[in-house]
Tab-separated table of C-alpha atoms in Angstrom:
chain	number	residue	atom	x	y	z
A	1	PHE	CA	-215.617	117.111	-15.649
A	2	ILE	CA	-217.222	117.580	-19.037
A	3	ARG	CA	-215.424	118.794	-22.140
A	4	ILE	CA	-217.290	121.363	-24.155
A	5	MET	CA	-217.351	120.290	-27.800
A	6	SER	CA	-216.329	123.397	-29.633
A	7	LYS	CA	-216.126	124.388	-33.253
A	8	ASP	CA	-212.746	125.841	-32.374
A	9	GLU	CA	-209.666	123.854	-33.374
A	10	LEU	CA	-207.300	123.630	-30.466
A	11	VAL	CA	-203.951	121.874	-30.590
A	12	LEU	CA	-201.337	121.591	-27.876
A	13	TYR	CA	-197.810	120.443	-28.656
A	14	THR	CA	-196.745	118.905	-25.370
A	15	ILE	CA	-194.372	116.587	-23.534
A	16	TYR	CA	-195.538	114.996	-20.287
A	17	ARG	CA	-192.647	116.271	-18.190
A	18	SER	CA	-192.685	119.875	-19.466
A	19	SER	CA	-193.647	122.222	-16.608
A	20	ALA	CA	-194.738	124.864	-19.072
A	21	ALA	CA	-197.002	122.431	-20.939
A	22	TRP	CA	-198.369	121.271	-17.563
A	23	ARG	CA	-199.516	124.825	-16.773
A	24	VAL	CA	-201.395	125.075	-20.081
A	25	ARG	CA	-202.962	121.625	-19.586
A	26	ILE	CA	-204.383	122.836	-16.275
A	27	ALA	CA	-205.823	125.992	-17.857
A	28	LEU	CA	-207.422	124.026	-20.708
A	29	ASN	CA	-208.933	121.590	-18.206
A	30	LEU	CA	-210.313	124.399	-16.019
A	31	LYS	CA	-212.041	125.925	-19.042
A	32	GLU	CA	-213.246	122.441	-20.013
A	33	LEU	CA	-211.769	122.776	-23.476
A	34	SER	CA	-211.448	119.934	-25.914
A	35	TYR	CA	-208.083	119.911	-27.669
A	36	GLU	CA	-205.821	117.693	-29.730
A	37	SER	CA	-202.737	116.737	-27.805
A	38	ARG	CA	-199.672	116.339	-30.043
A	39	VAL	CA	-196.940	114.636	-28.104
A	40	VAL	CA	-193.546	115.824	-29.234
A	41	GLU	CA	-190.884	113.179	-29.557
A	42	TRP	CA	-187.777	115.199	-30.160
A	43	LYS	CA	-185.532	112.434	-31.397
A	44	SER	CA	-188.084	110.431	-33.315
A	45	GLU	CA	-187.727	109.827	-37.058
A	46	LYS	CA	-191.316	110.788	-37.713
A	47	GLY	CA	-194.414	112.205	-36.077
A	48	TYR	CA	-194.121	115.375	-34.045
A	49	ASN	CA	-190.349	115.318	-33.936
A	50	LYS	CA	-187.720	118.048	-33.722
A	51	SER	CA	-188.044	119.190	-37.335
A	52	GLU	CA	-191.850	119.357	-37.113
A	53	LEU	CA	-191.654	121.403	-33.937
A	54	LEU	CA	-189.084	123.784	-35.400
A	55	LYS	CA	-191.399	124.441	-38.360
A	56	ILE	CA	-194.100	125.692	-36.044
A	57	ASN	CA	-191.821	127.246	-33.403
A	58	PRO	CA	-188.295	128.153	-34.526
A	59	ALA	CA	-187.209	128.387	-30.900
A	60	GLY	CA	-188.081	124.706	-30.547
A	61	ARG	CA	-189.711	125.247	-27.174
A	62	ILE	CA	-192.670	123.458	-25.649
A	63	PRO	CA	-195.561	124.104	-25.351
A	64	VAL	CA	-196.996	125.445	-28.566
A	65	PHE	CA	-200.722	126.143	-28.536
A	66	VAL	CA	-202.628	126.538	-31.782
A	67	HIS	CA	-206.139	128.043	-31.848
A	68	ASN	CA	-207.741	128.020	-35.291
A	69	GLY	CA	-204.314	128.370	-36.875
A	70	ARG	CA	-203.043	131.020	-34.450
A	71	VAL	CA	-199.711	129.795	-33.128
A	72	LEU	CA	-198.961	130.758	-29.524
A	73	THR	CA	-195.948	130.142	-27.288
A	74	GLU	CA	-194.936	130.938	-23.688
A	75	SER	CA	-197.187	129.309	-21.121
A	76	LEU	CA	-198.306	132.462	-19.289
A	77	ALA	CA	-199.125	134.237	-22.565
A	78	ILE	CA	-201.130	131.174	-23.590
A	79	VAL	CA	-202.965	131.092	-20.253
A	80	GLU	CA	-203.858	134.813	-20.488
A	81	TYR	CA	-205.083	134.191	-24.068
A	82	ILE	CA	-207.208	131.239	-22.933
A	83	GLU	CA	-208.643	133.390	-20.134
A	84	GLU	CA	-209.547	136.195	-22.545
A	85	THR	CA	-210.895	133.993	-25.318
A	86	PHE	CA	-212.937	131.226	-23.712
A	87	PRO	CA	-215.790	131.251	-21.196
A	88	GLY	CA	-215.695	129.260	-17.997
A	89	PRO	CA	-214.215	129.767	-14.531
A	90	LYS	CA	-212.075	132.884	-14.317
A	91	LEU	CA	-208.343	132.286	-14.094
A	92	LEU	CA	-207.649	135.775	-12.738
A	93	PRO	CA	-209.403	137.605	-9.872
A	94	SER	CA	-211.476	140.655	-10.739
A	95	ASP	CA	-210.041	142.706	-7.865
A	96	PRO	CA	-207.151	144.780	-9.318
A	97	PHE	CA	-204.715	144.107	-6.496
A	98	LYS	CA	-205.493	140.380	-6.145
A	99	ARG	CA	-205.177	140.152	-9.921
A	100	HIS	CA	-201.725	141.643	-9.605
A	101	GLN	CA	-200.773	139.326	-6.771
A	102	ALA	CA	-201.746	136.272	-8.812
A	103	ARG	CA	-199.574	137.395	-11.722
A	104	ALA	CA	-196.663	138.287	-9.456
A	105	ILE	CA	-196.673	134.803	-7.952
A	106	ALA	CA	-196.895	133.188	-11.393
A	107	LEU	CA	-193.992	135.317	-12.635
A	108	HIS	CA	-191.866	134.687	-9.554
A	109	ILE	CA	-192.124	131.016	-10.452
A	110	THR	CA	-191.715	131.272	-14.226
A	111	ALA	CA	-188.988	133.935	-14.205
A	112	GLY	CA	-187.359	133.525	-10.804
A	113	ILE	CA	-187.137	129.768	-10.404
A	114	GLN	CA	-188.160	127.666	-13.414
A	115	PRO	CA	-185.505	128.760	-15.955
A	116	LEU	CA	-182.666	128.109	-13.548
A	117	GLN	CA	-183.504	124.422	-13.189
A	118	ILE	CA	-184.779	123.308	-16.593
A	119	GLY	CA	-182.923	120.598	-18.483
A	120	ARG	CA	-180.968	122.836	-20.798
A	121	THR	CA	-179.677	124.909	-17.870
A	122	THR	CA	-178.614	121.965	-15.725
A	123	GLU	CA	-177.007	120.325	-18.750
A	124	LYS	CA	-174.888	123.443	-19.269
A	125	VAL	CA	-173.888	123.355	-15.604
A	126	GLU	CA	-172.783	119.738	-15.983
A	127	GLU	CA	-170.834	120.613	-19.116
A	128	MET	CA	-168.986	123.445	-17.370
A	129	ALA	CA	-168.722	122.216	-13.793
A	130	GLY	CA	-168.740	118.452	-14.122
A	131	GLU	CA	-171.050	115.525	-13.657
A	132	GLY	CA	-173.476	115.692	-10.768
A	133	LYS	CA	-173.206	119.459	-10.432
A	134	GLY	CA	-176.467	120.007	-12.294
A	135	ALA	CA	-178.498	118.396	-9.537
A	136	GLU	CA	-176.824	120.519	-6.832
A	137	TRP	CA	-177.455	123.630	-8.900
A	138	ALA	CA	-181.125	122.847	-9.465
A	139	ALA	CA	-181.766	122.006	-5.811
A	140	TYR	CA	-180.087	125.247	-4.705
A	141	TRP	CA	-182.174	127.548	-6.903
A	142	LEU	CA	-185.377	125.657	-6.219
A	143	HIS	CA	-184.875	125.922	-2.482
A	144	ARG	CA	-183.973	129.589	-2.624
A	145	GLY	CA	-186.833	130.520	-4.978
A	146	LEU	CA	-189.406	128.482	-3.082
A	147	ALA	CA	-188.359	130.061	0.222
A	148	GLU	CA	-189.152	133.454	-1.332
A	149	LEU	CA	-192.375	132.060	-2.777
A	150	GLU	CA	-193.468	130.757	0.639
A	151	GLU	CA	-193.066	134.305	2.010
A	152	MET	CA	-195.166	135.683	-0.859
A	153	VAL	CA	-198.028	133.203	-0.560
A	154	ALA	CA	-198.061	133.360	3.247
A	155	LYS	CA	-199.387	136.908	2.751
A	156	THR	CA	-201.936	136.109	0.024
A	157	ALA	CA	-203.130	132.543	0.438
A	158	GLY	CA	-206.504	131.283	1.497
A	159	LYS	CA	-207.353	127.806	0.309
A	160	TYR	CA	-205.277	128.531	-2.786
A	161	ALA	CA	-202.417	130.872	-3.608
A	162	VAL	CA	-204.514	134.052	-3.684
A	163	GLY	CA	-207.583	133.727	-1.500
A	164	ASP	CA	-210.065	130.957	-2.032
A	165	ASP	CA	-210.375	130.880	-5.811
A	166	VAL	CA	-208.033	129.151	-8.229
A	167	THR	CA	-205.915	131.592	-10.233
A	168	ILE	CA	-203.006	131.742	-12.669
A	169	ALA	CA	-200.732	131.537	-9.613
A	170	ASP	CA	-202.048	128.089	-8.718
A	171	ILE	CA	-201.585	126.954	-12.292
A	172	CYS	CA	-197.819	127.335	-11.800
A	173	ILE	CA	-197.505	125.619	-8.403
A	174	PRO	CA	-197.847	121.849	-8.918
A	175	SER	CA	-195.089	121.632	-11.524
A	176	ILE	CA	-192.539	123.713	-9.592
A	177	LEU	CA	-193.098	121.664	-6.415
A	178	ASN	CA	-192.787	118.500	-8.469
A	179	ASN	CA	-189.462	119.776	-9.771
A	180	ALA	CA	-188.367	120.484	-6.186
A	181	ARG	CA	-189.140	116.900	-5.210
A	182	ARG	CA	-187.363	115.526	-8.278
A	183	TRP	CA	-184.238	117.549	-7.596
A	184	LYS	CA	-184.427	116.812	-3.855
A	185	ALA	CA	-184.732	120.436	-2.785
A	186	ASP	CA	-185.883	120.600	0.816
A	187	ILE	CA	-189.422	121.981	0.824
A	188	SER	CA	-190.424	120.752	4.273
A	189	ALA	CA	-190.251	124.273	5.716
A	190	PHE	CA	-192.845	125.665	3.285
A	191	PRO	CA	-196.204	124.791	4.901
A	192	THR	CA	-198.321	127.267	2.941
A	193	LEU	CA	-197.066	125.951	-0.397
A	194	LEU	CA	-197.494	122.342	0.645
A	195	LYS	CA	-201.055	122.978	1.806
A	196	ILE	CA	-201.941	124.793	-1.419
A	197	ASP	CA	-200.456	121.917	-3.444
A	198	GLU	CA	-202.532	119.428	-1.463
A	199	ASN	CA	-205.690	121.478	-2.067
A	200	LEU	CA	-204.937	121.769	-5.781
A	201	ASP	CA	-204.287	118.064	-6.150
A	202	ALA	CA	-207.843	117.455	-4.926
A	203	ILE	CA	-209.205	119.297	-7.964
A	204	PRO	CA	-209.809	116.822	-10.834
A	205	GLU	CA	-208.777	119.355	-13.512
A	206	PHE	CA	-205.412	119.756	-11.787
A	207	ALA	CA	-204.918	116.047	-11.122
A	208	ALA	CA	-205.605	115.160	-14.753
A	209	ALA	CA	-202.913	117.578	-15.947
A	210	HIS	CA	-200.174	115.980	-13.829
A	211	ALA	CA	-197.054	114.863	-15.666
A	212	ASN	CA	-197.605	111.286	-14.539
A	213	LYS	CA	-201.115	111.156	-16.035
A	214	GLN	CA	-200.245	111.959	-19.634
A	215	PRO	CA	-200.395	109.563	-22.588
A	216	ASP	CA	-196.605	109.795	-23.000
A	217	SER	CA	-195.632	109.432	-19.351
A	218	GLY	CA	-195.677	105.652	-19.798
A	219	GLY	CA	-196.584	104.997	-16.191
A	220	ALA	CA	-193.438	106.798	-15.079
A	221	SER	CA	-193.308	108.489	-11.734
A	222	PHE	CA	-191.901	111.829	-12.711
B	1	SER	CA	-196.601	163.013	-6.421
B	2	VAL	CA	-199.789	163.392	-8.438
B	3	SER	CA	-200.410	159.687	-8.861
B	4	ASN	CA	-199.003	158.620	-5.436
B	5	LEU	CA	-196.624	156.260	-7.154
B	6	THR	CA	-193.112	155.533	-5.959
B	7	LEU	CA	-190.663	153.295	-7.762
B	8	LEU	CA	-187.819	151.673	-5.860
B	9	ALA	CA	-185.323	150.894	-8.591
B	10	ARG	CA	-181.698	150.685	-9.598
B	11	PHE	CA	-180.315	152.437	-12.657
B	12	GLY	CA	-178.800	149.346	-14.282
B	13	SER	CA	-181.467	146.814	-13.356
B	14	SER	CA	-183.142	145.369	-16.458
B	15	ALA	CA	-186.396	144.768	-14.625
B	16	SER	CA	-186.391	148.372	-13.374
B	17	TRP	CA	-185.691	149.564	-16.921
B	18	ARG	CA	-188.750	147.699	-18.271
B	19	VAL	CA	-191.022	149.361	-15.741
B	20	ARG	CA	-189.528	152.809	-16.400
B	21	CYS	CA	-190.275	152.331	-20.125
B	22	ALA	CA	-193.892	151.501	-19.325
B	23	LEU	CA	-194.403	154.354	-16.826
B	24	ASN	CA	-192.825	156.886	-19.188
B	25	TYR	CA	-194.636	155.637	-22.297
B	26	LYS	CA	-197.978	155.850	-20.497
B	27	HIS	CA	-197.101	159.329	-19.194
B	28	ILE	CA	-197.602	158.201	-15.616
B	29	GLU	CA	-195.928	160.414	-13.039
B	30	TYR	CA	-193.906	158.739	-10.335
B	31	ASP	CA	-191.235	159.422	-7.757
B	32	ILE	CA	-188.066	157.421	-8.137
B	33	ARG	CA	-186.191	156.198	-5.081
B	34	PRO	CA	-182.895	154.690	-6.174
B	35	VAL	CA	-181.649	151.688	-4.254
B	36	ASN	CA	-178.020	150.669	-3.933
B	37	LEU	CA	-178.270	146.887	-3.864
B	38	LEU	CA	-174.726	146.593	-2.563
B	39	ASP	CA	-175.564	148.646	0.520
B	40	LEU	CA	-179.143	148.624	1.734
B	41	SER	CA	-178.459	150.628	4.895
B	42	ASP	CA	-179.843	153.935	3.635
B	43	GLU	CA	-183.500	154.987	3.793
B	44	ASN	CA	-184.381	153.579	0.349
B	45	GLY	CA	-182.559	150.324	1.019
B	46	ARG	CA	-184.287	149.825	4.325
B	47	LYS	CA	-187.647	150.515	2.668
B	48	LEU	CA	-186.904	147.905	0.025
B	49	LEU	CA	-186.034	145.254	2.615
B	50	GLN	CA	-189.180	146.030	4.555
B	51	LEU	CA	-191.376	145.601	1.469
B	52	ASN	CA	-189.478	142.883	-0.333
B	53	PRO	CA	-187.198	140.783	1.862
B	54	ALA	CA	-185.612	139.183	-1.174
B	55	SER	CA	-184.363	142.724	-1.933
B	56	ARG	CA	-185.331	142.575	-5.563
B	57	VAL	CA	-186.016	145.642	-7.608
B	58	PRO	CA	-188.169	147.115	-8.913
B	59	VAL	CA	-190.906	147.634	-6.362
B	60	LEU	CA	-193.745	149.968	-7.223
B	61	ILE	CA	-195.635	151.476	-4.329
B	62	HIS	CA	-199.115	152.647	-5.282
B	63	GLY	CA	-200.687	154.169	-2.214
B	64	GLU	CA	-200.896	151.240	0.162
B	65	ARG	CA	-200.250	148.592	-2.489
B	66	VAL	CA	-196.866	146.980	-3.013
B	67	ILE	CA	-196.443	145.844	-6.619
B	68	THR	CA	-193.565	143.573	-7.693
B	69	GLU	CA	-192.333	141.556	-10.721
B	70	SER	CA	-191.727	143.816	-13.707
B	71	LEU	CA	-194.224	142.243	-16.130
B	72	ALA	CA	-196.896	142.044	-13.427
B	73	ILE	CA	-196.249	145.719	-12.645
B	74	ILE	CA	-196.703	146.603	-16.312
B	75	GLU	CA	-199.969	144.629	-16.557
B	76	TYR	CA	-201.128	146.463	-13.384
B	77	LEU	CA	-200.307	149.839	-14.934
B	78	GLU	CA	-202.150	148.864	-18.102
B	79	GLU	CA	-205.282	147.864	-16.178
B	80	ASN	CA	-205.353	150.700	-13.642
B	81	PHE	CA	-204.068	153.782	-15.429
B	82	ASP	CA	-205.017	155.740	-18.522
B	83	GLY	CA	-202.550	156.627	-21.226
B	84	PRO	CA	-201.227	155.017	-24.404
B	85	ARG	CA	-201.951	151.304	-24.502
B	86	LEU	CA	-199.217	148.744	-24.031
B	87	LEU	CA	-201.307	145.722	-24.920
B	88	PRO	CA	-202.607	145.390	-28.504
B	89	SER	CA	-206.391	145.264	-28.780
B	90	ASP	CA	-206.252	142.178	-31.011
B	91	SER	CA	-206.058	139.078	-28.803
B	92	TYR	CA	-203.548	137.274	-31.017
B	93	GLU	CA	-201.230	140.275	-31.222
B	94	ARG	CA	-201.615	140.721	-27.481
B	95	ALA	CA	-200.566	137.107	-26.877
B	96	ARG	CA	-197.602	137.438	-29.213
B	97	SER	CA	-196.435	140.621	-27.508
B	98	ARG	CA	-196.693	138.953	-24.105
B	99	ALA	CA	-194.810	135.933	-25.469
B	100	ILE	CA	-191.901	138.110	-26.585
B	101	ALA	CA	-191.839	139.887	-23.210
B	102	LEU	CA	-191.938	136.546	-21.395
B	103	HIS	CA	-189.202	135.020	-23.528
B	104	ILE	CA	-186.980	137.941	-22.520
B	105	ALA	CA	-188.031	138.202	-18.868
B	106	CYS	CA	-188.206	134.473	-18.153
B	107	GLY	CA	-186.114	132.814	-20.851
B	108	ILE	CA	-183.044	135.004	-21.121
B	109	GLN	CA	-182.643	137.588	-18.363
B	110	PRO	CA	-182.867	135.352	-15.282
B	111	VAL	CA	-180.259	132.897	-16.493
B	112	GLN	CA	-177.575	135.578	-16.814
B	113	ASN	CA	-178.377	138.049	-14.073
B	114	ILE	CA	-175.869	139.073	-11.411
B	115	ARG	CA	-176.839	136.588	-8.727
B	116	VAL	CA	-176.529	133.714	-11.182
B	117	THR	CA	-173.224	134.765	-12.751
B	118	ARG	CA	-171.873	135.333	-9.243
B	119	ARG	CA	-172.728	131.761	-8.339
B	120	VAL	CA	-171.239	130.478	-11.597
B	121	ASN	CA	-167.969	132.261	-10.768
B	122	GLU	CA	-168.034	130.745	-7.272
B	123	LEU	CA	-168.612	127.222	-8.569
B	124	MET	CA	-166.691	127.200	-11.794
B	125	GLY	CA	-163.992	129.818	-11.307
B	126	LYS	CA	-163.509	133.453	-12.193
B	127	GLY	CA	-164.363	134.188	-15.787
B	128	ALA	CA	-166.826	131.311	-16.033
B	129	GLY	CA	-169.667	133.733	-15.335
B	130	LYS	CA	-168.896	135.693	-18.462
B	131	GLU	CA	-168.684	132.555	-20.631
B	132	TRP	CA	-171.995	131.385	-19.148
B	133	ALA	CA	-173.765	134.724	-19.665
B	134	LYS	CA	-172.546	135.149	-23.240
B	135	TYR	CA	-173.704	131.616	-24.096
B	136	TRP	CA	-177.240	132.185	-22.812
B	137	MET	CA	-177.450	135.646	-24.341
B	138	ASN	CA	-176.448	134.344	-27.756
B	139	LEU	CA	-178.949	131.520	-27.611
B	140	GLY	CA	-181.742	133.658	-26.176
B	141	LEU	CA	-181.249	136.525	-28.606
B	142	LYS	CA	-181.162	134.110	-31.537
B	143	GLU	CA	-184.521	132.671	-30.424
B	144	LEU	CA	-185.805	136.202	-29.864
B	145	GLU	CA	-184.774	137.299	-33.356
B	146	GLY	CA	-186.754	134.339	-34.703
B	147	MET	CA	-189.846	135.394	-32.760
B	148	VAL	CA	-189.649	139.126	-33.427
B	149	SER	CA	-188.857	138.778	-37.124
B	150	ARG	CA	-192.264	137.095	-37.502
B	151	THR	CA	-194.215	139.877	-35.814
B	152	ALA	CA	-192.294	143.130	-36.133
B	153	GLY	CA	-193.242	146.248	-38.001
B	154	ASP	CA	-191.637	149.415	-36.659
B	155	PHE	CA	-191.764	147.814	-33.218
B	156	CYS	CA	-191.786	144.288	-31.851
B	157	VAL	CA	-195.387	143.611	-32.827
B	158	GLY	CA	-196.562	145.658	-35.771
B	159	ASP	CA	-196.232	149.407	-35.747
B	160	SER	CA	-197.365	150.241	-32.211
B	161	VAL	CA	-195.323	150.064	-29.032
B	162	SER	CA	-196.386	147.182	-26.766
B	163	ILE	CA	-195.264	145.312	-23.664
B	164	ALA	CA	-192.676	143.408	-25.727
B	165	ASP	CA	-190.913	146.668	-26.515
B	166	THR	CA	-190.519	147.554	-22.822
B	167	CYS	CA	-188.267	144.496	-22.521
B	168	LEU	CA	-186.154	144.926	-25.620
B	169	PRO	CA	-183.712	147.792	-24.913
B	170	SER	CA	-182.350	146.239	-21.718
B	171	ILE	CA	-181.771	142.784	-23.199
B	172	VAL	CA	-179.961	144.179	-26.247
B	173	TYR	CA	-177.875	146.391	-23.936
B	174	LYS	CA	-176.980	143.408	-21.730
B	175	GLY	CA	-176.206	141.288	-24.790
B	176	MET	CA	-173.744	143.867	-26.030
B	177	ALA	CA	-172.237	144.167	-22.544
B	178	TRP	CA	-171.539	140.424	-22.590
B	179	GLY	CA	-169.834	140.688	-25.964
B	180	VAL	CA	-172.586	139.310	-28.168
B	181	ASP	CA	-172.463	140.521	-31.763
B	182	VAL	CA	-175.965	141.940	-31.978
B	183	GLU	CA	-175.564	142.658	-35.695
B	184	GLU	CA	-176.445	138.977	-36.122
B	185	PHE	CA	-179.961	139.967	-35.023
B	186	PRO	CA	-181.066	142.618	-37.536
B	187	THR	CA	-184.734	142.835	-36.513
B	188	LEU	CA	-183.796	143.366	-32.870
B	189	VAL	CA	-181.274	146.048	-33.819
B	190	ARG	CA	-183.779	147.813	-36.061
B	191	VAL	CA	-186.589	147.822	-33.490
B	192	GLU	CA	-184.211	148.869	-30.708
B	193	LYS	CA	-183.122	151.877	-32.801
B	194	ASN	CA	-186.775	152.865	-33.327
B	195	LEU	CA	-187.395	152.632	-29.575
B	196	ALA	CA	-184.275	154.651	-28.749
B	197	ALA	CA	-185.719	157.480	-30.870
B	198	LEU	CA	-188.748	157.781	-28.566
B	199	PRO	CA	-188.184	160.384	-25.823
B	200	THR	CA	-190.173	158.312	-23.305
B	201	PHE	CA	-187.954	155.281	-23.884
B	202	GLU	CA	-184.789	157.368	-24.008
B	203	ALA	CA	-185.588	158.789	-20.578
B	204	ALA	CA	-185.825	155.257	-19.165
B	205	ARG	CA	-182.212	154.368	-20.029
B	206	PRO	CA	-179.800	153.611	-17.157
B	207	GLU	CA	-177.515	156.560	-17.851
B	208	ARG	CA	-180.501	158.935	-17.478
B	209	GLN	CA	-181.287	157.763	-13.948
B	210	PRO	CA	-180.478	159.773	-10.794
B	211	ASP	CA	-178.266	156.982	-9.406
B	212	ALA	CA	-176.292	156.383	-12.598
B	213	PRO	CA	-172.548	156.823	-12.075
B	214	LYS	CA	-171.401	160.273	-13.155
B	215	GLN	CA	-169.210	160.120	-16.253
């Protein structure tokens, strides 16, 4: 795919394994946008380290997207902004109900599942419940949330999560399934999700955004 | 009902509260069907299970359409109904309002809701749920104060009510319920007071709902 050279200045503060950054990488790829990728190394002495990130985002969360000096956080807010601001393939259906369905799926993932299994949550579980309990916790919530998600997409899916066009819902799927695999949540009973994931992986813009394909993934299999 | 809208909701549910704020603020008429999540055997409960097997509230029924996920419901209302706007017309302000709403609805609320604290109590012992919830509330509200202090005027983003504001009253309420000292978050307290003075927001509060426990 071809990047459009733009007079816009786009910067993404990112870490390869961040699900939220992964979603934004997909959206930027789909719109064929050229951007500067600033890899955040939290513990580093220099570069885009913790103190640099906190200057731009006091909450210290990834990703941060900067468009001509406008600082944006929260992956779904960034994706909606990208959709509204840049031309290219639409990331939301034009039909009002399908549009809703795409957002509902995206939010079920980002509100209903993702926060319960991110690093800072599982670390707190380990601190309170003991070593090894974080993994159990993550697998439990991933399985439960993905079972609900399978029911949702079974009603809406065509080739992708909502019909046959890629939407904001699909943008959220690869990373949450990757998390399920990492935490060993059983996803074998979710055929619709697995098929959608397979279809998405065949799209170059999605494949290029994968955690394992980033400059900082160091050949890791995440 | 004039707009053929029905809301399945629970008085104390934060997600329900967000949607009530939006419906009220936009002057959209709706019928409310309270659901008792502890006993879904009545007519409303059975309806909820039929529409949303995960038995989550709120569910908005618009004619034939079943609309779920509070922020997605609010975006749907914004796109399909007239009335005061909940999304700023400036794209940057719009993104910042959405970011605040998302930080609340994705970053704070889900980590301390009932199903999670219940599981924490099961795994870590009675009382652990409260320690857990207070921890995440403190952290989340601190981050929220940082965000909102950069954007707030009278309300979360400038001087007009937006989607961010629909999420604020319930998270401050929950924070206080968990014993967080919200006075540490002056912008949040100030904006919440301004919202509480709006009749449309006041009418969305849990104690104003038909299924609220009688005092």
